[in-house]
mmCIF file of C-alpha atoms in Angstrom:
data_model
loop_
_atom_site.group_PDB
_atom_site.id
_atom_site.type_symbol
_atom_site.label_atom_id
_atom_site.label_comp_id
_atom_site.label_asym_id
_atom_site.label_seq_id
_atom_site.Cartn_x
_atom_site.Cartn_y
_atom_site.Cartn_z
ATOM 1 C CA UNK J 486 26.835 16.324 -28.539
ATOM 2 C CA UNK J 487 23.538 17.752 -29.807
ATOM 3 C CA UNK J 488 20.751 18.267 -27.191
ATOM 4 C CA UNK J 489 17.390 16.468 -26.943
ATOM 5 C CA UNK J 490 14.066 16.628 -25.141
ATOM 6 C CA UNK J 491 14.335 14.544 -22.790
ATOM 7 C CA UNK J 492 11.202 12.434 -21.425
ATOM 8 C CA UNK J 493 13.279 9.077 -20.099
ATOM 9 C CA UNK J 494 14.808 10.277 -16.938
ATOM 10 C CA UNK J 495 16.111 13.066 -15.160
ATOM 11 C CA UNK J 496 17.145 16.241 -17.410
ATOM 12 C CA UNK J 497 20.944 17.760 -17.431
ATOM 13 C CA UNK J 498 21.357 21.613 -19.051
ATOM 14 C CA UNK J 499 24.350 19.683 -20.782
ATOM 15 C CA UNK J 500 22.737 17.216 -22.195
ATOM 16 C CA UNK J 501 18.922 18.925 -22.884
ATOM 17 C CA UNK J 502 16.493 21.256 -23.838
ATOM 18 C CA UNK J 503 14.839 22.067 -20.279
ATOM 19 C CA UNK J 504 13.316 24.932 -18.909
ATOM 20 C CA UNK J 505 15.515 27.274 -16.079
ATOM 21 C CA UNK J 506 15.084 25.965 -12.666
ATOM 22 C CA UNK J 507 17.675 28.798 -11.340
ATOM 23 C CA UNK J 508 14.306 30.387 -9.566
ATOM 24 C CA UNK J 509 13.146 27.196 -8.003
ATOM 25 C CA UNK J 510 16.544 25.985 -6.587
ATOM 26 C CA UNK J 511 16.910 29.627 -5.154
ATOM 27 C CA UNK J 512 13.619 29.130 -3.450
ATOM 28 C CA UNK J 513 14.173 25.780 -2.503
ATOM 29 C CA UNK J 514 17.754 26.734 -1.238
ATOM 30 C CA UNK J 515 16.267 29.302 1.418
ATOM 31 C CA UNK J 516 13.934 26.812 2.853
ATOM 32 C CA UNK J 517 17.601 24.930 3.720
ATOM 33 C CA UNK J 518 19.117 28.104 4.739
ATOM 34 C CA UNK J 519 16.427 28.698 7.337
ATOM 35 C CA UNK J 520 16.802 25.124 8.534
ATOM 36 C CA UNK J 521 14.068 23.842 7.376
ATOM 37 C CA UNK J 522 13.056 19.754 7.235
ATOM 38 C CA UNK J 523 10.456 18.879 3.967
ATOM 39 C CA UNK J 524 8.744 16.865 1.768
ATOM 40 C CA UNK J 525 8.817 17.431 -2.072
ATOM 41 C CA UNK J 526 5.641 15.144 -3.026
ATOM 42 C CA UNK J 527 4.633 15.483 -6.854
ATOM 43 C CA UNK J 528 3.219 13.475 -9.447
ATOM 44 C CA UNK J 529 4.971 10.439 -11.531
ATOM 45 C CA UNK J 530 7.434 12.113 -14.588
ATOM 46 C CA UNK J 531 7.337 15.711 -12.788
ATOM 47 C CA UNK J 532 10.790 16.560 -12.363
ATOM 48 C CA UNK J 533 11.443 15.718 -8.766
ATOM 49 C CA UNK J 534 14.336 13.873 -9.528
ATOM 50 C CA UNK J 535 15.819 16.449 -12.165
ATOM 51 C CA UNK J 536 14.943 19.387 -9.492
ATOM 52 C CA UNK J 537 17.089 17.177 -7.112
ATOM 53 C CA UNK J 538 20.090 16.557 -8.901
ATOM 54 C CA UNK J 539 20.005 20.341 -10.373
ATOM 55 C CA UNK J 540 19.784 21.170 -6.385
ATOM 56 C CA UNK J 541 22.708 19.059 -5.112
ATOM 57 C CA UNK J 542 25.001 20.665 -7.529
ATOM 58 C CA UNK J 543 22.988 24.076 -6.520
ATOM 59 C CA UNK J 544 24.312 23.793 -2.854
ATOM 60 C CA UNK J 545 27.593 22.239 -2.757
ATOM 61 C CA UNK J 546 29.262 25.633 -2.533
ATOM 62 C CA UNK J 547 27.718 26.266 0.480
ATOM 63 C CA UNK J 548 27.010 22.700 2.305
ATOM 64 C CA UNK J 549 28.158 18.831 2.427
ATOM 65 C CA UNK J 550 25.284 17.372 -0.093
ATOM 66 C CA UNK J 551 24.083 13.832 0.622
ATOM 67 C CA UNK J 552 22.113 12.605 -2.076
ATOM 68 C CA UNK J 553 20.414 9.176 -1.233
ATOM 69 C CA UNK J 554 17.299 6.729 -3.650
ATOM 70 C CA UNK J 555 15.753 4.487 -1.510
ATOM 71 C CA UNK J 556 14.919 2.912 -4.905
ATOM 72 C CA UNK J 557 18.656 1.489 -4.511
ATOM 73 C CA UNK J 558 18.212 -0.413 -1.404
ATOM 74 C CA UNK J 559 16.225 -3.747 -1.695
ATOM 75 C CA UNK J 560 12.976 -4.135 -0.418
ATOM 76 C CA UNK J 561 14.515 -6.747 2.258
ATOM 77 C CA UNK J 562 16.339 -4.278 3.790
ATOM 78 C CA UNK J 563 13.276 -2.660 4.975
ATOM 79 C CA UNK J 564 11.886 -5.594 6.551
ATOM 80 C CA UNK J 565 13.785 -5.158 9.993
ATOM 81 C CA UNK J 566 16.411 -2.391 11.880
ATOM 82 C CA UNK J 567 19.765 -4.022 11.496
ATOM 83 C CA UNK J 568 19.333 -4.654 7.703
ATOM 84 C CA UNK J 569 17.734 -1.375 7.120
ATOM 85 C CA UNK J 570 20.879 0.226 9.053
ATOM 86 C CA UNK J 571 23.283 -1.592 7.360
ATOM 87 C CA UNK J 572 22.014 -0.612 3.842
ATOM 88 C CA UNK J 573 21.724 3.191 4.662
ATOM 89 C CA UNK J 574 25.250 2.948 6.125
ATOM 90 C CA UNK J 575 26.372 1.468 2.729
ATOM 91 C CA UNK J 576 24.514 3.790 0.636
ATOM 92 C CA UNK J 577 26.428 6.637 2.475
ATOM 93 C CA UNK J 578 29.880 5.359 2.370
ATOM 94 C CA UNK J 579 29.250 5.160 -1.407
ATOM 95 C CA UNK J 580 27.376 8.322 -1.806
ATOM 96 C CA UNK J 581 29.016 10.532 0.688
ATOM 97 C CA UNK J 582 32.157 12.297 -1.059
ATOM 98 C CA UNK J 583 34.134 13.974 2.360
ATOM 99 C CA UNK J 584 33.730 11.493 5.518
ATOM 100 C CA UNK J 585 35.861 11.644 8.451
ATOM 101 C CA UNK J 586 37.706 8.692 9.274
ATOM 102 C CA UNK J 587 36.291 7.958 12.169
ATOM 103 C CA UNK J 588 32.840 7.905 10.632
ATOM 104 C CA UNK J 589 33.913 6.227 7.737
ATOM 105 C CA UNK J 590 35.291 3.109 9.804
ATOM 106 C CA UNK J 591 31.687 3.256 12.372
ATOM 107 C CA UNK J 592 29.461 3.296 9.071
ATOM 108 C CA UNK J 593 31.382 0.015 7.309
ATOM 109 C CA UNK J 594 30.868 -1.631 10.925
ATOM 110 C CA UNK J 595 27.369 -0.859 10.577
ATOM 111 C CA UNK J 596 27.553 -1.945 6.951
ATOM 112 C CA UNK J 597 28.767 -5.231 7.286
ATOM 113 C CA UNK J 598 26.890 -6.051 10.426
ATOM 114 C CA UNK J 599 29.620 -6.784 13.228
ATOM 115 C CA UNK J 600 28.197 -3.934 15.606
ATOM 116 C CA UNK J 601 27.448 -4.876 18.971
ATOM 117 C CA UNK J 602 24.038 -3.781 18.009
ATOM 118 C CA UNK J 603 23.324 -2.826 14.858
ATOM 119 C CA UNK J 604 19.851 -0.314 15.420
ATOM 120 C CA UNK J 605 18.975 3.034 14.328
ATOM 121 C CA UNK J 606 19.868 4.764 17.338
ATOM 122 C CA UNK J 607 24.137 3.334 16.833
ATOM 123 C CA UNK J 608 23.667 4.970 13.201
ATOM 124 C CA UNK J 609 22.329 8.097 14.402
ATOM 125 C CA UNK J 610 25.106 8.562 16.822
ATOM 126 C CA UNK J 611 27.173 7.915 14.164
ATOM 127 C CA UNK J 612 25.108 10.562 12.013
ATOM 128 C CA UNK J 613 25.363 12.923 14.863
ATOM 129 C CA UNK J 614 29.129 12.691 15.384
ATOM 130 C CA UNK J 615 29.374 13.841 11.653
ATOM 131 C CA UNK J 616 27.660 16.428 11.945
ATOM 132 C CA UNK J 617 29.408 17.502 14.619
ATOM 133 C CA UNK J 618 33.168 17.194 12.719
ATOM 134 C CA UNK J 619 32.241 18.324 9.301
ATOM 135 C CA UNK J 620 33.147 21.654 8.179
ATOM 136 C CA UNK J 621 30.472 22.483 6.721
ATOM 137 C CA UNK J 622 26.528 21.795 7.758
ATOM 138 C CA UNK J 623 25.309 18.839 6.253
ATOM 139 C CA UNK J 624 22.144 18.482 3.701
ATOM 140 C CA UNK J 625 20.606 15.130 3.394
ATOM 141 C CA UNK J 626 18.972 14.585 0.330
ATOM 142 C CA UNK J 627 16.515 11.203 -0.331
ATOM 143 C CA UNK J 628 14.905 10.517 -3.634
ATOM 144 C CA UNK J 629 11.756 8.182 -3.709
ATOM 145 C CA UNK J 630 11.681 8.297 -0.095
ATOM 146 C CA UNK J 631 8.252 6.675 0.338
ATOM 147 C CA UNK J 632 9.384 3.415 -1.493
ATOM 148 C CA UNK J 633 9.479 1.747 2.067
ATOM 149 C CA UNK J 634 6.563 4.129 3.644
ATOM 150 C CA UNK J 635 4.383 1.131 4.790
ATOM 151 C CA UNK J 636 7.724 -0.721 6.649
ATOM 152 C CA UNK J 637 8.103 -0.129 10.827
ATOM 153 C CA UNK J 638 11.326 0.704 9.955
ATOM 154 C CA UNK J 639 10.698 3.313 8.126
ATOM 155 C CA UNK J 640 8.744 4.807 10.639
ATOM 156 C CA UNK J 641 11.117 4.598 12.864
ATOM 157 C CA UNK J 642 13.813 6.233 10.985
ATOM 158 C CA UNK J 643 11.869 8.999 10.234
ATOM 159 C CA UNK J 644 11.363 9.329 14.329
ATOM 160 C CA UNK J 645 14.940 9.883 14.382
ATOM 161 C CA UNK J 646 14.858 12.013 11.830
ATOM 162 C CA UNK J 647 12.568 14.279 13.574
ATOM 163 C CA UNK J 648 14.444 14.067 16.439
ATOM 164 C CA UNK J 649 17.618 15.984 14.875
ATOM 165 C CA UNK J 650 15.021 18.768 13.823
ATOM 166 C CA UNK J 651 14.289 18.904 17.331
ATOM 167 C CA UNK J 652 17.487 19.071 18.864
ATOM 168 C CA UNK J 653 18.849 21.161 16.132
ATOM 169 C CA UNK J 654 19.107 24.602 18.324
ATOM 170 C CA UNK J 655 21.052 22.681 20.942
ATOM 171 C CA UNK J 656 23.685 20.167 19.009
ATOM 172 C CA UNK J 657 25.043 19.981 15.763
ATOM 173 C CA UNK J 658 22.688 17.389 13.161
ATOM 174 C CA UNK J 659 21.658 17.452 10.007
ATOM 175 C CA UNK J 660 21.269 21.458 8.740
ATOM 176 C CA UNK J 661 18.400 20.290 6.481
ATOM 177 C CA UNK J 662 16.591 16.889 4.870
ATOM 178 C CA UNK J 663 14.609 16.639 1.966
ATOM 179 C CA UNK J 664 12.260 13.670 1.289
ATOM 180 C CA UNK J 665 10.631 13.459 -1.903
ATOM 181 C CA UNK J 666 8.540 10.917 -3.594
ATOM 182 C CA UNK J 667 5.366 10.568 -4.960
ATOM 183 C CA UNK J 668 3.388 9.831 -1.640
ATOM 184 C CA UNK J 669 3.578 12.332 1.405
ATOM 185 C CA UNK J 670 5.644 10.749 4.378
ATOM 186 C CA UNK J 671 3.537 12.892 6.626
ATOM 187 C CA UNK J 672 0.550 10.913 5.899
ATOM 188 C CA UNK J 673 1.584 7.173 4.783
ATOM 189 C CA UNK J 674 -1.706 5.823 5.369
ATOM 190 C CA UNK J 675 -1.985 6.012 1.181
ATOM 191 C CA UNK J 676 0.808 3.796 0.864
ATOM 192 C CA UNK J 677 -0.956 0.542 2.630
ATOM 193 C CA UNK J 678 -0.432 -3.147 1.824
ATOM 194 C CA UNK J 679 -3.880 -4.581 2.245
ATOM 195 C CA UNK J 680 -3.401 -7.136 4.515
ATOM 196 C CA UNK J 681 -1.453 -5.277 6.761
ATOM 197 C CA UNK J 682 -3.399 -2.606 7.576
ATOM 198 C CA UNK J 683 -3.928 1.174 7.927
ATOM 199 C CA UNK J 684 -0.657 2.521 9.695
ATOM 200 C CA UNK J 685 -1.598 6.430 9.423
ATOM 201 C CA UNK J 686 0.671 7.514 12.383
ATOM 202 C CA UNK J 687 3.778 9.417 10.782
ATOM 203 C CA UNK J 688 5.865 11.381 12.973
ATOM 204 C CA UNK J 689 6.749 13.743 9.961
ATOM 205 C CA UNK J 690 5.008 16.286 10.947
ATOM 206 C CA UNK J 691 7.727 18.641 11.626
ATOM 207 C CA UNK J 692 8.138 19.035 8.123
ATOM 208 C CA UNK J 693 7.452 22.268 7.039
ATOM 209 C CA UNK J 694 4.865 23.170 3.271
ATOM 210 C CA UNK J 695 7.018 23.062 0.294
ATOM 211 C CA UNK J 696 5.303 25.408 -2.246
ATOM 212 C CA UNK J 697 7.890 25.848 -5.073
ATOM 213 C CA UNK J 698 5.792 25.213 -8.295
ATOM 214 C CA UNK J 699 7.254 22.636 -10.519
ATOM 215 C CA UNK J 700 5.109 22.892 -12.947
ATOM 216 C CA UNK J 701 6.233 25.218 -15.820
ATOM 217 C CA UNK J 702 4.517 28.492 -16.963
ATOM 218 C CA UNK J 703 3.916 29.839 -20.852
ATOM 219 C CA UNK J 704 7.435 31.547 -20.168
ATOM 220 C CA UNK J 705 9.582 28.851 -19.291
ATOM 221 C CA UNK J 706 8.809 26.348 -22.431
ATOM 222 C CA UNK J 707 9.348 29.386 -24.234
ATOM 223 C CA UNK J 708 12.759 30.106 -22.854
ATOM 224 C CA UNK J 709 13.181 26.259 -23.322
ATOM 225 C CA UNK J 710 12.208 26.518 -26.888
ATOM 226 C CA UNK J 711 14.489 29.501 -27.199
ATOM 227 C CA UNK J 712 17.373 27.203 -26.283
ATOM 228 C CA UNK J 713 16.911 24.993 -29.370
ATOM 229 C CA UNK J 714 15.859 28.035 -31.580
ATOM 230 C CA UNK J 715 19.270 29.224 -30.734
ATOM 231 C CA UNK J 716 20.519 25.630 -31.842
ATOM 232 C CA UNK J 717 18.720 25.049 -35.250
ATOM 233 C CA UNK J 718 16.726 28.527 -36.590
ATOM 234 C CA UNK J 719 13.424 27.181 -37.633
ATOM 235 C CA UNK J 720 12.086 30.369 -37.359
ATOM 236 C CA UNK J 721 9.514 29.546 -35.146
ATOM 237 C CA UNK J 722 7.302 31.869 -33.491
ATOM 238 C CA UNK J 723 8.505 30.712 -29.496
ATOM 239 C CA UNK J 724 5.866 32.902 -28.222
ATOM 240 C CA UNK J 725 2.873 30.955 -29.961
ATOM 241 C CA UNK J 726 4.063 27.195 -29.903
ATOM 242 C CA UNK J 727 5.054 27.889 -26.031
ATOM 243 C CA UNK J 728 1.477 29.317 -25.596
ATOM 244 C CA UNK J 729 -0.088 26.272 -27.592
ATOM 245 C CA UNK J 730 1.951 23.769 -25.351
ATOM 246 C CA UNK J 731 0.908 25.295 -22.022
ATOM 247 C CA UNK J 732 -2.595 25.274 -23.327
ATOM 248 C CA UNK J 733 -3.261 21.441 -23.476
ATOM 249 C CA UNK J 734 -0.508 20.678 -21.038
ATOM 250 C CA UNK J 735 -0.575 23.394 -18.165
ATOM 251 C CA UNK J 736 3.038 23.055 -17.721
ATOM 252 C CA UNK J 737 3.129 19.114 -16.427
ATOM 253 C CA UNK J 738 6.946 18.701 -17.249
ATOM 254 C CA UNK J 739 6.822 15.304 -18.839
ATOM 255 C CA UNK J 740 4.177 16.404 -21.605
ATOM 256 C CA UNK J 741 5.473 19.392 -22.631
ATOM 257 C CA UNK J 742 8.851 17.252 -22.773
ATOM 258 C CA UNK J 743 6.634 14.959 -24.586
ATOM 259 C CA UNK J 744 5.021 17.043 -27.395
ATOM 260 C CA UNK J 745 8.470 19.177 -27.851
ATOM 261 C CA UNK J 746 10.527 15.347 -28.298
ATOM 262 C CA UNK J 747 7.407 14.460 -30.716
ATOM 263 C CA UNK J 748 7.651 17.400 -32.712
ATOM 264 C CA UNK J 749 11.635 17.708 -33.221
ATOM 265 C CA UNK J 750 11.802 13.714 -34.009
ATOM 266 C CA UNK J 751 8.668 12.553 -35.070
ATOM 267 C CA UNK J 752 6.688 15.265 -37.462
ATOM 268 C CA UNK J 753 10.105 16.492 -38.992
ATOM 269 C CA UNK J 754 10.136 14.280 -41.855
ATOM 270 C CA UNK J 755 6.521 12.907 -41.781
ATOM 271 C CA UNK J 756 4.429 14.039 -45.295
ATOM 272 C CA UNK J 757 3.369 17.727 -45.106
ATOM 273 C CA UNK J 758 6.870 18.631 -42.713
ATOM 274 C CA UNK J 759 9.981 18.088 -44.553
ATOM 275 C CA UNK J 760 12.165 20.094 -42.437
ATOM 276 C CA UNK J 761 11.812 21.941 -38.871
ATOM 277 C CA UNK J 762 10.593 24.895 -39.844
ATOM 278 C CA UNK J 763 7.472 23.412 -41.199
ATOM 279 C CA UNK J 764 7.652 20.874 -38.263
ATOM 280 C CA UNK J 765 7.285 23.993 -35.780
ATOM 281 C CA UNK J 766 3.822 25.349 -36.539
ATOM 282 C CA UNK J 767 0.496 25.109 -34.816
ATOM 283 C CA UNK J 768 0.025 22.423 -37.357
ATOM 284 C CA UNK J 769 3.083 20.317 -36.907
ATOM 285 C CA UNK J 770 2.144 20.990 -33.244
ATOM 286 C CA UNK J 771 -1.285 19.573 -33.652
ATOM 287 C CA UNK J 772 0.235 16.591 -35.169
ATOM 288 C CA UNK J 773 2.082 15.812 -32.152
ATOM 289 C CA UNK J 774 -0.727 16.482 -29.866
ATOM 290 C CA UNK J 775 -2.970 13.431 -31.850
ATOM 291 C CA UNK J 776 0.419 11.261 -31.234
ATOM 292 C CA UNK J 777 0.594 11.866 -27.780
ATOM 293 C CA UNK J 778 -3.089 11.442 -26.575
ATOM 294 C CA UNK J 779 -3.284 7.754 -29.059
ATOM 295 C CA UNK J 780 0.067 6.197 -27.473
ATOM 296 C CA UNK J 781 0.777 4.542 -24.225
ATOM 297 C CA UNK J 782 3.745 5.861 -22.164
ATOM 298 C CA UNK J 783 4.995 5.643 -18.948
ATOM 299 C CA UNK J 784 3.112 8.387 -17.652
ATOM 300 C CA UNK J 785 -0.576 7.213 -19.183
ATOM 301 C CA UNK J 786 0.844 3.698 -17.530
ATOM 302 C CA UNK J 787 1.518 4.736 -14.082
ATOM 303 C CA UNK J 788 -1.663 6.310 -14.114
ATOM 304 C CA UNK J 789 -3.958 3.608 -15.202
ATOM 305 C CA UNK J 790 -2.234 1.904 -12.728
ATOM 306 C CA UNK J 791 -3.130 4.041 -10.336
ATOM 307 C CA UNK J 792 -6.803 4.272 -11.530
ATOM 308 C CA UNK J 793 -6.827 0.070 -11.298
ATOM 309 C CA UNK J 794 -5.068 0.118 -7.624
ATOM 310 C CA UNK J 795 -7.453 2.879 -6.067
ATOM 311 C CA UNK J 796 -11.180 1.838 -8.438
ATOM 312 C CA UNK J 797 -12.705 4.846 -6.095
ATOM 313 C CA UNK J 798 -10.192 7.303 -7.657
ATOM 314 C CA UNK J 799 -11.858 6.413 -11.489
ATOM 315 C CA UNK J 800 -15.737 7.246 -9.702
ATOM 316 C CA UNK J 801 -14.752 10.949 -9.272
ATOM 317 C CA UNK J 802 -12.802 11.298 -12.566
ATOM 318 C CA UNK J 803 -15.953 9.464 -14.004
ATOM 319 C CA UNK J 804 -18.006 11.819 -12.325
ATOM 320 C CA UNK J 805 -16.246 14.804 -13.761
ATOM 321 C CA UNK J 806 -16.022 13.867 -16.919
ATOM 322 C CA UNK J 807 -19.544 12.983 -18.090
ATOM 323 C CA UNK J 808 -22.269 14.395 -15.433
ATOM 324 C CA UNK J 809 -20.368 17.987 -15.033
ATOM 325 C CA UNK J 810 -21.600 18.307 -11.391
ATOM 326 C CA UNK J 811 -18.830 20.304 -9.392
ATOM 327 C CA UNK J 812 -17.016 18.761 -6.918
ATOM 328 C CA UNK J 813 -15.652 20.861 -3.991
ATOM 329 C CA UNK J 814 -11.872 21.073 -3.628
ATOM 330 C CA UNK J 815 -11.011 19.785 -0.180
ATOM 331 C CA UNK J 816 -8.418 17.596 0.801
ATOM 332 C CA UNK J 817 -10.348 16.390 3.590
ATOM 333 C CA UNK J 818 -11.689 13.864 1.178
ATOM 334 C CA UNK J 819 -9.577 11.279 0.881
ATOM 335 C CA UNK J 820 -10.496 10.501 -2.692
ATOM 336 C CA UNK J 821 -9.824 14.433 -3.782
ATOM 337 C CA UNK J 822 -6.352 13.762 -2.368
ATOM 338 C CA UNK J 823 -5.145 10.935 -3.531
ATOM 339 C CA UNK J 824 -6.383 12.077 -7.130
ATOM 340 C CA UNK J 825 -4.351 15.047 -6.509
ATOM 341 C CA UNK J 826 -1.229 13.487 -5.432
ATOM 342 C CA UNK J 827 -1.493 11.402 -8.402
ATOM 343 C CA UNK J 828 -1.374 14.375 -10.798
ATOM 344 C CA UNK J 829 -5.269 13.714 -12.031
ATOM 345 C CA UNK J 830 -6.880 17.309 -10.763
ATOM 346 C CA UNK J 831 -6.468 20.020 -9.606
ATOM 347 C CA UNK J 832 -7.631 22.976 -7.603
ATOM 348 C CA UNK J 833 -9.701 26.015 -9.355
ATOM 349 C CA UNK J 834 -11.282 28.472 -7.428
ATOM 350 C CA UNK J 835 -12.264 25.832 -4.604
ATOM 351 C CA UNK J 836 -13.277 23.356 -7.465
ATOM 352 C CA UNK J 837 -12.046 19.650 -8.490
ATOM 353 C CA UNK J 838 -10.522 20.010 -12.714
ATOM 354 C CA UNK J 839 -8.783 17.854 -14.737
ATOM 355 C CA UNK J 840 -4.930 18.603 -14.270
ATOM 356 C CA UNK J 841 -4.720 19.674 -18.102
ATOM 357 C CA UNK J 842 -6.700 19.369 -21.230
ATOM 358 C CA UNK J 843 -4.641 16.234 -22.399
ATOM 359 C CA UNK J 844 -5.687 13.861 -19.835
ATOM 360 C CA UNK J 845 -8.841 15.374 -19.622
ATOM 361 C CA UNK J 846 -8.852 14.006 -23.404
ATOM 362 C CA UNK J 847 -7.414 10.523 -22.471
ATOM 363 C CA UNK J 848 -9.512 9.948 -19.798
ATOM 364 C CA UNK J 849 -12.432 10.481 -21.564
ATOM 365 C CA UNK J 850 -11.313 7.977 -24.351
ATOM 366 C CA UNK J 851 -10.378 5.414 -22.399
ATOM 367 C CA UNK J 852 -14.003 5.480 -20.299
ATOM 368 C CA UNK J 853 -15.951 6.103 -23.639
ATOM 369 C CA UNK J 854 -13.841 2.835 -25.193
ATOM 370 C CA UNK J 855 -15.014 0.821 -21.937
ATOM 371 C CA UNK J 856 -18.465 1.677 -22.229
ATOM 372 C CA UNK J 857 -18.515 0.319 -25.887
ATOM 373 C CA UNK J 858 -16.476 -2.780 -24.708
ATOM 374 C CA UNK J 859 -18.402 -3.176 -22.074
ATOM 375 C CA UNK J 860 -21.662 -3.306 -24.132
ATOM 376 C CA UNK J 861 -20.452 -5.303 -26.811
ATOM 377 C CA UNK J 862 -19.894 -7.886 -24.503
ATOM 378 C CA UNK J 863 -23.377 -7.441 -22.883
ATOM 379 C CA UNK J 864 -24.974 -7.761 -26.177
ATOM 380 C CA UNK J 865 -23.063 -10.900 -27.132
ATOM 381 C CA UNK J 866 -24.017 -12.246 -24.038
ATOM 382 C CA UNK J 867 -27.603 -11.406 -24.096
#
């Protein structure tokens, strides 16, 4: 099966082009080794969920892997204890590959809700037990973690969680867990339903800094690009297209996915690039670029949709855009954060920049295209 670039979903090395993660998972792999409890909070289409798959396989040498979405449990199992406990409990029997039998028969009580008393703190005696059996430590792995961040529950099972960390020197739990997602758990208060509330109180704050970079360098779309080089001898220069793509993208996974897919299946063939070889150029590469900053994708989506849900958020783009004033980098601000978080800036030498030159581009489109709309629609009123 011929590879791809991939841009709808997690990446596999046996199934695409991707860049080498084999320094990250080592990184990521001695936070775990030291014990250690964390948050992997990134951007929409930025490879947590590839960096999380490629990591469960990394570790199962060495540990029991539990690899959980809370995008897989309903939103109405969130809305009180025993249905949140019987959902996790299912989600482990199917996920969990080695369980005890003992365990295995205490989870499907939980699961199908004939416990005496179905709460978190049955489960996490449960938990606890197997921990204590297995024979190996025990990772527990949960993708889109914050997808019930705003739910008691949730709140309450992350006190738990934080209570293994705790004990951790003194009885066998959990030897690591890894919560990723695109808010930070440790401070929920972004994730807020309006008439609800600010609940900013989130007791993970054990969790200790993640600071693997996801974000590739110049060098790893090159060794990327050398992959498919390997596959189809265009004769492209790897050095200078991996260069170009860093350049408007600064190594944001799902564009330079993006303007690799665009080139291989979109300018081969188009007038001008008959083949690859002419496909792979600055030019062909410039062709892509004007693709990717006219469409819509899921990315641009998410983020307009972010821009719409937090109106503040589109003030300091605005801001940055058109009256170049500098803007301080300090996540203090609640604004600078959450436009962080959502991939929109980022910090140079203490100061607030568009994450990469392609949004800076879209961005400005989309405001100038407003303006005009905007005005149009004065006038006609007028």
């Amino acid at each position: 099966m011929n590879k791809t670039f991939n841009t709808d979903g997690y990446c596999d090395p046996a199934f695409d082009y991707m860049a080498d993660l084999s320094g990250r998972l080592k990184d990521i792999k001695a936070m775990i080794d030291a014990g250690k409890y964390f948050t992997i909070t990134k951007a929409r289409q930025y490879g947590k969920t590839t960096i999380l798959n490629a990591l469960a396989n990394y570790l199962e040498a060495d540990y029991e892997v539990i690899s959980l979405d809370f995008q897989e449990i309903s939103s109405l199992s969130f809305e009180n204890e025993q249905s949140f406990v019987a959902a996790f409990s299912e989600e482990l029997l199917d996920n969990a590959k080695k369980l005890p039998d003992n365990t295995r028969k205490a989870l499907n009580v939980l699961a199908e809700k004939t416990a005496a008393i179905n709460s978190l703190q049955a489960l996490f005696k449960v938990l606890k037990s197997w921990c204590a059996q297995s024979d190996r430590e025990i990772v527990l792995i949960i993708d889109e973690a914050d997808t019930a961040a705003n739910n008691q529950v949730f709140i309450d099972f992350l006190a738990q969680l934080r209570a293994c960390y705790l004990k951790r020197r003194k009885m066998p739990v959990f030897k690591s867990v890894i919560l990723a997602g695109l808010y930070d758990v440790r401070n929920i208060k972004k994730k807020i339903q309006p008439d609800e509330g600010h609940k900013t109180n989130s007791p993970w704050n054990i969790a200790a800094d993640f600071l693997v970079d996801l974000s590739f360098s110049a060098d790893d779309i090159r060794g990327m690009l050398k992959k498919y080089e390997a596959d189809y001898n265009t004769g492209m220069d790897t050095g200078r297209i991996s260069e170009l793509i860093y350049n408007y993208t600064s190594g944001y996974p799902y564009l330079v996915s993006r303007l690799c897919k665009l080139i291989d299946e979109r300018i081969t063939g188009m007038d001008g690039y008959p083949d690859k070889s002419s496909a792979w150029t600055k030019a062909g590469f410039l062709e892509a670029l004007k693709i990717a900053i006219d469409e819509i994708n899921p990315l641009y989506q998410s983020l307009k949709g972010k821009l719409e849900e937090y109106p503040e958020l589109k003030t300091v783009l605005y801001e940055l855009l058109f009256t170049g004033k500098p803007i301080p980098y300090t996540l203090m601000n609640d604004y600078i954060e959450s436009a962080a978080m959502f991939g929109f800036i980022k910090n140079v030498d203490g100061t607030v920049v568009i994450s990469n030159r392609i949004f800076e581009t879209v961005l400005y489109n989309w405001f100038i295209s407003e303006e005009y709309i905007n005005s149009k629609i004065y006038n006609i009123g007028v």
